Coordinates of C-alpha atoms in Angstrom, one line a residue:
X1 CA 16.9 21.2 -5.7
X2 CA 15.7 19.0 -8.4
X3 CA 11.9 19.0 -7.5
X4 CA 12.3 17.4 -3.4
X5 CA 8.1 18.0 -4.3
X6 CA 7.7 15.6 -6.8
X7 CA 9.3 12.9 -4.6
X8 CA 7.3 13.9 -1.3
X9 CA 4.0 13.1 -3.6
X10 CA 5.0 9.7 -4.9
X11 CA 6.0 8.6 -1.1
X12 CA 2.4 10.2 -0.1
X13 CA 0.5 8.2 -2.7
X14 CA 2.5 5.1 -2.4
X15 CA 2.1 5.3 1.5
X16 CA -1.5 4.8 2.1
X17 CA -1.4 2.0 -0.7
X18 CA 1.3 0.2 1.6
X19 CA 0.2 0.8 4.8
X20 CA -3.3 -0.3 3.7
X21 CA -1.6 -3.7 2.2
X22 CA 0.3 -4.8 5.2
X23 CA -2.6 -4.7 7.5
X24 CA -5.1 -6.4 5.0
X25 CA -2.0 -9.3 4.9
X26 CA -1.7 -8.9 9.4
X27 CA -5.4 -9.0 9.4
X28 CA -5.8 -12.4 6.8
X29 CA -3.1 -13.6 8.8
X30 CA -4.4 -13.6 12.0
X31 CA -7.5 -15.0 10.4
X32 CA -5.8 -17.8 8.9
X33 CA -2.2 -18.5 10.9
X34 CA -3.0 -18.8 14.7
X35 CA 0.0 -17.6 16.9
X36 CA 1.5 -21.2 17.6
X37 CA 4.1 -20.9 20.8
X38 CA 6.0 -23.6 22.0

């Protein structure tokens, strides 16, 4: 095992940082793209 550790704590400080981009970008989308169907 080269250091499983190290990896878990780049995934856990790069997770928030994702999850915390996507919904900003749902969010502005909403805000600015109304669903269109048709």
């Amino acid at each position: 095992m080269p250091g499983p550790d190290e990896h878990q704590e780049s995934s856990d400080e790069r997770d928030p940082d994702d999850a915390r981009e996507a919904e900003e970008r749902e969010r502005w989308l909403r805000d600015n793209v109304p669903p269109h169907h048709g």
